Amino acid sequence: MTDSKAEKKITRKDIIRVFWRTILGLQMGWNYEKMQGLGYCFAILPILKKLYRTKEEMIKALKLHLQFFNTTPAMAHLIVGADIAMEEAYGISNEDTISGIKTGLMGPFAGIGDTVFVAIYRTIVFSLGSYMALEGNVIGALWPIIPAILIWWVRYEFTVIGYEQGRKIAVGFANQLKQLTEGAAILGLTVIGGLAPAVVKANVPLVFKTGDVELKVQDMLDKIMPSLVPIAIVLLSYWLLGRKGFNSTRLILFLVCLGVVLYNLKILG
């Protein structure tokens, strides 16, 4: 950490600014390529401006935070807070650690957040509000505002907790950054690997018959490796995105055309 960074410590005011930007801007510019990447960069921008003074550092930091990011908005505050602490402690020189923490946490936190802040929260809050409204109680229309304010307070506390825990990680694991980065990367890859067969639905309906013998290709593939076809599609997509001039929009169109062709040829179902 340079002397210039040592003079520019993160304050509570900085955390509050990031908190409001995360609430109002995380979903800003959402797209199929980076999802919340643009909004995340917008949220943490005040911290980047405070920590990095040179043009080279800012370019590197902006490229890092414009990468793919997607999680439940309420849980994003924990990741943003930890990110702030790591950058305050180490700067952009340890971008692998910062990227690893973001990648490793966004998947598990999305699973928790979607359950708590989407499924459970919305079911309880809006069911009560709807019931009161049907009974002619005007409070039913105003009821959702009260829990929403409470959730904003929880999200602010998440930002503070993320920052404080991130500082503890930065101090406690100062000599184990490589292991921490590798662990976060492994966690992120594990989550992606688990999501691939759950999200991508594809199978091979081909059946070969020779006399009374019947061979189902999908059963054979499952014996080789369960969910082999979905994983192959994910790997193909990842490889195509690495090709020059190939973006997410073209990938979607390619997969749609490929799916239509293979379905009509009865190769995929």
mmCIF file of C-alpha atoms in Angstrom:
data_model
loop_
_atom_site.group_PDB
_atom_site.id
_atom_site.type_symbol
_atom_site.label_atom_id
_atom_site.label_comp_id
_atom_site.label_asym_id
_atom_site.label_seq_id
_atom_site.Cartn_x
_atom_site.Cartn_y
_atom_site.Cartn_z
ATOM 1 C CA MET A 1 0.000 0.000 0.000
ATOM 2 C CA THR A 2 1.403 3.364 -1.019
ATOM 3 C CA ASP A 3 1.597 6.415 1.199
ATOM 4 C CA SER A 4 -1.040 8.157 -0.897
ATOM 5 C CA LYS A 5 -3.478 5.335 -0.135
ATOM 6 C CA ALA A 6 -2.569 5.407 3.562
ATOM 7 C CA GLU A 7 -3.667 9.060 3.705
ATOM 8 C CA LYS A 8 -7.002 8.265 2.075
ATOM 9 C CA LYS A 9 -8.822 5.939 4.436
ATOM 10 C CA ILE A 10 -12.421 4.964 3.835
ATOM 11 C CA THR A 11 -14.901 6.849 6.034
ATOM 12 C CA ARG A 12 -18.478 6.177 7.085
ATOM 13 C CA LYS A 13 -19.558 8.862 4.626
ATOM 14 C CA ASP A 14 -17.927 6.919 1.789
ATOM 15 C CA ILE A 15 -19.755 3.733 2.820
ATOM 16 C CA ILE A 16 -23.081 5.598 2.912
ATOM 17 C CA ARG A 17 -22.481 6.917 -0.619
ATOM 18 C CA VAL A 18 -21.740 3.415 -1.867
ATOM 19 C CA PHE A 19 -24.812 2.085 -0.031
ATOM 20 C CA TRP A 20 -27.152 4.508 -1.823
ATOM 21 C CA ARG A 21 -25.478 3.897 -5.172
ATOM 22 C CA THR A 22 -25.871 0.155 -4.704
ATOM 23 C CA ILE A 23 -29.569 0.520 -3.899
ATOM 24 C CA LEU A 24 -30.351 2.942 -6.724
ATOM 25 C CA GLY A 25 -27.851 1.899 -9.372
ATOM 26 C CA LEU A 26 -27.006 -1.811 -9.120
ATOM 27 C CA GLN A 27 -29.644 -2.773 -11.675
ATOM 28 C CA MET A 28 -28.839 0.255 -13.828
ATOM 29 C CA GLY A 29 -27.633 -0.760 -17.253
ATOM 30 C CA TRP A 30 -28.487 -4.432 -16.663
ATOM 31 C CA ASN A 31 -27.668 -6.460 -19.765
ATOM 32 C CA TYR A 32 -27.262 -10.086 -20.810
ATOM 33 C CA GLU A 33 -23.489 -9.817 -21.183
ATOM 34 C CA LYS A 34 -22.379 -8.292 -17.859
ATOM 35 C CA MET A 35 -25.757 -8.310 -16.050
ATOM 36 C CA GLN A 36 -25.125 -6.098 -12.967
ATOM 37 C CA GLY A 37 -21.518 -5.346 -13.933
ATOM 38 C CA LEU A 38 -22.162 -1.737 -14.979
ATOM 39 C CA GLY A 39 -24.280 -1.040 -11.888
ATOM 40 C CA TYR A 40 -21.625 -2.555 -9.601
ATOM 41 C CA CYS A 41 -18.964 -0.315 -11.107
ATOM 42 C CA PHE A 42 -21.253 2.705 -10.651
ATOM 43 C CA ALA A 43 -21.820 1.774 -6.995
ATOM 44 C CA ILE A 44 -18.152 1.451 -6.071
ATOM 45 C CA LEU A 45 -16.906 4.340 -8.232
ATOM 46 C CA PRO A 46 -16.550 6.846 -5.305
ATOM 47 C CA ILE A 47 -14.170 4.401 -3.594
ATOM 48 C CA LEU A 48 -12.115 3.939 -6.755
ATOM 49 C CA LYS A 49 -11.770 7.702 -7.171
ATOM 50 C CA LYS A 50 -10.615 8.034 -3.582
ATOM 51 C CA LEU A 51 -8.092 5.172 -3.608
ATOM 52 C CA TYR A 52 -6.594 5.436 -7.096
ATOM 53 C CA ARG A 53 -5.017 8.656 -8.276
ATOM 54 C CA THR A 54 -3.204 7.636 -11.441
ATOM 55 C CA LYS A 55 -4.893 7.101 -14.787
ATOM 56 C CA GLU A 56 -3.384 3.612 -15.119
ATOM 57 C CA GLU A 57 -4.785 2.478 -11.765
ATOM 58 C CA MET A 58 -8.250 3.828 -12.573
ATOM 59 C CA ILE A 59 -8.331 2.119 -15.963
ATOM 60 C CA LYS A 60 -7.321 -1.175 -14.372
ATOM 61 C CA ALA A 61 -9.911 -0.806 -11.606
ATOM 62 C CA LEU A 62 -12.721 0.145 -13.988
ATOM 63 C CA LYS A 63 -11.992 -2.837 -16.241
ATOM 64 C CA LEU A 64 -12.049 -5.105 -13.192
ATOM 65 C CA HIS A 65 -15.399 -3.858 -11.908
ATOM 66 C CA LEU A 66 -17.096 -3.751 -15.299
ATOM 67 C CA GLN A 67 -16.774 -7.521 -15.479
ATOM 68 C CA PHE A 68 -19.719 -9.895 -15.102
ATOM 69 C CA PHE A 69 -21.544 -9.660 -11.789
ATOM 70 C CA ASN A 70 -24.944 -10.934 -10.745
ATOM 71 C CA THR A 71 -26.495 -11.656 -7.352
ATOM 72 C CA THR A 72 -29.567 -10.767 -5.303
ATOM 73 C CA PRO A 73 -29.425 -6.941 -4.887
ATOM 74 C CA ALA A 74 -29.832 -7.103 -1.101
ATOM 75 C CA MET A 75 -26.896 -9.520 -0.750
ATOM 76 C CA ALA A 76 -24.687 -7.456 -3.067
ATOM 77 C CA HIS A 77 -24.022 -5.042 -0.191
ATOM 78 C CA LEU A 78 -22.002 -7.675 1.662
ATOM 79 C CA ILE A 79 -19.813 -8.216 -1.405
ATOM 80 C CA VAL A 80 -19.410 -4.493 -2.084
ATOM 81 C CA GLY A 81 -18.433 -3.884 1.546
ATOM 82 C CA ALA A 82 -15.825 -6.649 1.498
ATOM 83 C CA ASP A 83 -14.537 -5.370 -1.843
ATOM 84 C CA ILE A 84 -14.042 -1.873 -0.398
ATOM 85 C CA ALA A 85 -12.030 -3.271 2.517
ATOM 86 C CA MET A 86 -9.818 -5.412 0.269
ATOM 87 C CA GLU A 87 -9.047 -2.526 -2.072
ATOM 88 C CA GLU A 88 -8.336 -0.196 0.831
ATOM 89 C CA ALA A 89 -5.863 -2.719 2.223
ATOM 90 C CA TYR A 90 -4.164 -3.995 -0.927
ATOM 91 C CA GLY A 91 -5.087 -1.729 -3.825
ATOM 92 C CA ILE A 92 -5.597 -2.832 -7.403
ATOM 93 C CA SER A 93 -2.324 -4.763 -7.409
ATOM 94 C CA ASN A 94 -4.215 -7.754 -5.971
ATOM 95 C CA GLU A 95 -6.998 -7.753 -8.558
ATOM 96 C CA ASP A 96 -7.106 -11.576 -8.614
ATOM 97 C CA THR A 97 -8.123 -11.600 -4.945
ATOM 98 C CA ILE A 98 -10.796 -8.941 -5.479
ATOM 99 C CA SER A 99 -12.188 -10.695 -8.548
ATOM 100 C CA GLY A 100 -12.063 -14.063 -6.779
ATOM 101 C CA ILE A 101 -14.072 -12.810 -3.810
ATOM 102 C CA LYS A 102 -16.726 -11.273 -6.072
ATOM 103 C CA THR A 103 -16.992 -14.396 -8.212
ATOM 104 C CA GLY A 104 -16.907 -16.799 -5.289
ATOM 105 C CA LEU A 105 -19.579 -15.034 -3.219
ATOM 106 C CA MET A 106 -22.106 -13.836 -5.772
ATOM 107 C CA GLY A 107 -23.442 -17.337 -6.547
ATOM 108 C CA PRO A 108 -23.986 -18.623 -2.982
ATOM 109 C CA PHE A 109 -25.310 -15.227 -1.864
ATOM 110 C CA ALA A 110 -27.779 -15.229 -4.776
ATOM 111 C CA GLY A 111 -29.167 -18.558 -3.587
ATOM 112 C CA ILE A 112 -29.625 -17.266 -0.043
ATOM 113 C CA GLY A 113 -30.908 -13.864 -1.130
ATOM 114 C CA ASP A 114 -33.463 -15.179 -3.626
ATOM 115 C CA THR A 115 -34.915 -17.404 -0.918
ATOM 116 C CA VAL A 116 -35.014 -14.819 1.884
ATOM 117 C CA PHE A 117 -35.500 -11.490 0.087
ATOM 118 C CA VAL A 118 -37.540 -12.652 -2.914
ATOM 119 C CA ALA A 119 -39.506 -15.829 -2.213
ATOM 120 C CA ILE A 120 -40.148 -15.534 1.551
ATOM 121 C CA TYR A 121 -40.194 -11.727 1.830
ATOM 122 C CA ARG A 122 -42.520 -11.090 -1.107
ATOM 123 C CA THR A 123 -44.859 -13.951 -0.197
ATOM 124 C CA ILE A 124 -45.370 -12.738 3.374
ATOM 125 C CA VAL A 125 -45.427 -8.979 2.769
ATOM 126 C CA PHE A 126 -47.635 -8.881 -0.309
ATOM 127 C CA SER A 127 -49.971 -11.624 0.942
ATOM 128 C CA LEU A 128 -50.677 -9.575 4.069
ATOM 129 C CA GLY A 129 -51.052 -6.396 2.035
ATOM 130 C CA SER A 130 -53.413 -8.061 -0.431
ATOM 131 C CA TYR A 131 -55.529 -9.550 2.362
ATOM 132 C CA MET A 132 -55.903 -6.165 4.084
ATOM 133 C CA ALA A 133 -56.733 -4.460 0.768
ATOM 134 C CA LEU A 134 -59.406 -7.061 -0.033
ATOM 135 C CA GLU A 135 -60.928 -6.371 3.384
ATOM 136 C CA GLY A 136 -61.177 -2.688 2.434
ATOM 137 C CA ASN A 137 -58.359 -1.595 4.712
ATOM 138 C CA VAL A 138 -56.396 1.257 3.105
ATOM 139 C CA ILE A 139 -53.328 0.226 5.136
ATOM 140 C CA GLY A 140 -53.039 -2.724 2.770
ATOM 141 C CA ALA A 141 -51.836 -0.397 0.022
ATOM 142 C CA LEU A 142 -49.311 1.284 2.319
ATOM 143 C CA TRP A 143 -48.180 -1.818 4.204
ATOM 144 C CA PRO A 144 -45.366 -2.848 1.753
ATOM 145 C CA ILE A 145 -43.608 0.497 2.362
ATOM 146 C CA ILE A 146 -42.844 -0.349 6.005
ATOM 147 C CA PRO A 147 -40.945 -3.619 5.333
ATOM 148 C CA ALA A 148 -39.219 -1.949 2.372
ATOM 149 C CA ILE A 149 -37.745 0.703 4.679
ATOM 150 C CA LEU A 150 -36.670 -2.048 7.075
ATOM 151 C CA ILE A 151 -34.964 -3.891 4.208
ATOM 152 C CA TRP A 152 -33.077 -0.695 3.306
ATOM 153 C CA TRP A 153 -31.760 -0.566 6.873
ATOM 154 C CA VAL A 154 -30.735 -4.244 6.633
ATOM 155 C CA ARG A 155 -28.933 -3.531 3.347
ATOM 156 C CA TYR A 156 -27.029 -0.656 4.933
ATOM 157 C CA GLU A 157 -25.976 -2.910 7.808
ATOM 158 C CA PHE A 158 -24.882 -5.507 5.245
ATOM 159 C CA THR A 159 -22.615 -2.900 3.654
ATOM 160 C CA VAL A 160 -21.025 -2.090 7.018
ATOM 161 C CA ILE A 161 -20.713 -5.767 7.981
ATOM 162 C CA GLY A 162 -19.154 -6.604 4.621
ATOM 163 C CA TYR A 163 -16.605 -3.816 5.050
ATOM 164 C CA GLU A 164 -15.725 -4.768 8.630
ATOM 165 C CA GLN A 165 -15.420 -8.482 7.849
ATOM 166 C CA GLY A 166 -13.437 -7.667 4.716
ATOM 167 C CA ARG A 167 -10.931 -5.747 6.839
ATOM 168 C CA LYS A 168 -10.589 -8.731 9.171
ATOM 169 C CA ILE A 169 -9.940 -10.988 6.174
ATOM 170 C CA ALA A 170 -7.396 -8.523 4.799
ATOM 171 C CA VAL A 171 -5.492 -8.494 8.098
ATOM 172 C CA GLY A 172 -5.942 -12.112 9.141
ATOM 173 C CA PHE A 173 -5.121 -13.602 5.747
ATOM 174 C CA ALA A 174 -2.377 -11.210 4.708
ATOM 175 C CA ASN A 175 0.050 -14.115 4.244
ATOM 176 C CA GLN A 176 -2.526 -16.462 2.704
ATOM 177 C CA LEU A 177 -3.848 -14.310 -0.144
ATOM 178 C CA LYS A 178 -2.981 -16.911 -2.754
ATOM 179 C CA GLN A 179 -4.892 -19.630 -0.915
ATOM 180 C CA LEU A 180 -7.816 -17.264 -0.339
ATOM 181 C CA THR A 181 -7.952 -16.365 -4.025
ATOM 182 C CA GLU A 182 -7.763 -19.988 -5.111
ATOM 183 C CA GLY A 183 -10.455 -20.957 -2.614
ATOM 184 C CA ALA A 184 -12.798 -18.232 -3.863
ATOM 185 C CA ALA A 185 -12.175 -19.235 -7.470
ATOM 186 C CA ILE A 186 -12.867 -22.899 -6.697
ATOM 187 C CA LEU A 187 -16.072 -21.950 -4.902
ATOM 188 C CA GLY A 188 -17.215 -19.860 -7.880
ATOM 189 C CA LEU A 189 -16.452 -22.646 -10.361
ATOM 190 C CA THR A 190 -18.257 -25.174 -8.158
ATOM 191 C CA VAL A 191 -21.371 -22.997 -8.078
ATOM 192 C CA ILE A 192 -21.284 -22.490 -11.850
ATOM 193 C CA GLY A 193 -20.782 -26.215 -12.371
ATOM 194 C CA GLY A 194 -23.763 -26.964 -10.168
ATOM 195 C CA LEU A 195 -25.976 -24.415 -11.902
ATOM 196 C CA ALA A 196 -25.161 -25.572 -15.446
ATOM 197 C CA PRO A 197 -27.245 -28.785 -15.426
ATOM 198 C CA ALA A 198 -30.005 -27.122 -13.389
ATOM 199 C CA VAL A 199 -30.444 -24.184 -15.786
ATOM 200 C CA VAL A 200 -29.531 -25.729 -19.149
ATOM 201 C CA LYS A 201 -32.055 -28.392 -20.095
ATOM 202 C CA ALA A 202 -30.925 -30.582 -23.011
ATOM 203 C CA ASN A 203 -30.862 -34.265 -23.789
ATOM 204 C CA VAL A 204 -30.263 -36.567 -26.747
ATOM 205 C CA PRO A 205 -33.463 -38.468 -27.700
ATOM 206 C CA LEU A 206 -31.717 -40.668 -30.295
ATOM 207 C CA VAL A 207 -32.494 -44.376 -30.005
ATOM 208 C CA PHE A 208 -30.708 -47.039 -32.059
ATOM 209 C CA LYS A 209 -32.389 -50.401 -32.613
ATOM 210 C CA THR A 210 -30.879 -53.630 -33.887
ATOM 211 C CA GLY A 211 -33.381 -56.416 -33.785
ATOM 212 C CA ASP A 212 -34.628 -56.668 -30.223
ATOM 213 C CA VAL A 213 -31.699 -54.625 -28.897
ATOM 214 C CA GLU A 214 -32.397 -50.971 -28.171
ATOM 215 C CA LEU A 215 -29.711 -48.411 -27.338
ATOM 216 C CA LYS A 216 -30.736 -45.059 -25.863
ATOM 217 C CA VAL A 217 -27.973 -42.530 -26.444
ATOM 218 C CA GLN A 218 -28.968 -40.401 -23.445
ATOM 219 C CA ASP A 219 -28.705 -43.367 -21.065
ATOM 220 C CA MET A 220 -25.245 -44.117 -22.434
ATOM 221 C CA LEU A 221 -24.168 -40.484 -21.974
ATOM 222 C CA ASP A 222 -25.491 -40.461 -18.399
ATOM 223 C CA LYS A 223 -23.327 -43.468 -17.606
ATOM 224 C CA ILE A 224 -20.283 -41.689 -18.999
ATOM 225 C CA MET A 225 -21.044 -38.436 -17.162
ATOM 226 C CA PRO A 226 -24.412 -37.154 -15.869
ATOM 227 C CA SER A 227 -25.527 -33.852 -17.473
ATOM 228 C CA LEU A 228 -22.805 -34.159 -20.107
ATOM 229 C CA VAL A 229 -24.860 -32.367 -22.795
ATOM 230 C CA PRO A 230 -25.694 -29.256 -20.683
ATOM 231 C CA ILE A 231 -22.053 -28.968 -19.603
ATOM 232 C CA ALA A 232 -20.916 -29.307 -23.221
ATOM 233 C CA ILE A 233 -23.260 -26.466 -24.231
ATOM 234 C CA VAL A 234 -21.915 -24.260 -21.411
ATOM 235 C CA LEU A 235 -18.305 -24.977 -22.434
ATOM 236 C CA LEU A 236 -19.132 -24.254 -26.083
ATOM 237 C CA SER A 237 -20.722 -20.943 -25.075
ATOM 238 C CA TYR A 238 -17.707 -20.018 -22.954
ATOM 239 C CA TRP A 239 -15.347 -20.854 -25.824
ATOM 240 C CA LEU A 240 -17.382 -18.841 -28.342
ATOM 241 C CA LEU A 241 -17.447 -15.782 -26.056
ATOM 242 C CA GLY A 242 -13.655 -15.858 -26.113
ATOM 243 C CA ARG A 243 -13.605 -15.541 -29.902
ATOM 244 C CA LYS A 244 -12.966 -12.109 -31.387
ATOM 245 C CA GLY A 245 -16.157 -10.313 -32.415
ATOM 246 C CA PHE A 246 -18.424 -12.771 -30.598
ATOM 247 C CA ASN A 247 -20.638 -11.199 -27.931
ATOM 248 C CA SER A 248 -23.573 -12.335 -25.801
ATOM 249 C CA THR A 249 -26.211 -11.241 -28.334
ATOM 250 C CA ARG A 250 -24.609 -13.248 -31.119
ATOM 251 C CA LEU A 251 -24.220 -16.196 -28.753
ATOM 252 C CA ILE A 252 -27.945 -16.149 -27.932
ATOM 253 C CA LEU A 253 -28.871 -16.057 -31.629
ATOM 254 C CA PHE A 254 -26.389 -18.845 -32.374
ATOM 255 C CA LEU A 255 -27.774 -21.070 -29.603
ATOM 256 C CA VAL A 256 -31.356 -20.447 -30.730
ATOM 257 C CA CYS A 257 -30.525 -21.411 -34.327
ATOM 258 C CA LEU A 258 -28.473 -24.406 -33.181
ATOM 259 C CA GLY A 259 -31.287 -25.576 -30.919
ATOM 260 C CA VAL A 260 -33.908 -25.293 -33.672
ATOM 261 C CA VAL A 261 -31.743 -27.211 -36.152
ATOM 262 C CA LEU A 262 -30.730 -29.988 -33.741
ATOM 263 C CA TYR A 263 -34.289 -30.320 -32.441
ATOM 264 C CA ASN A 264 -35.711 -30.773 -35.927
ATOM 265 C CA LEU A 265 -32.991 -33.291 -36.696
ATOM 266 C CA LYS A 266 -34.077 -35.068 -33.493
ATOM 267 C CA ILE A 267 -30.538 -34.891 -32.149
ATOM 268 C CA LEU A 268 -31.441 -32.732 -29.126
ATOM 269 C CA GLY A 269 -34.633 -32.658 -27.156
#
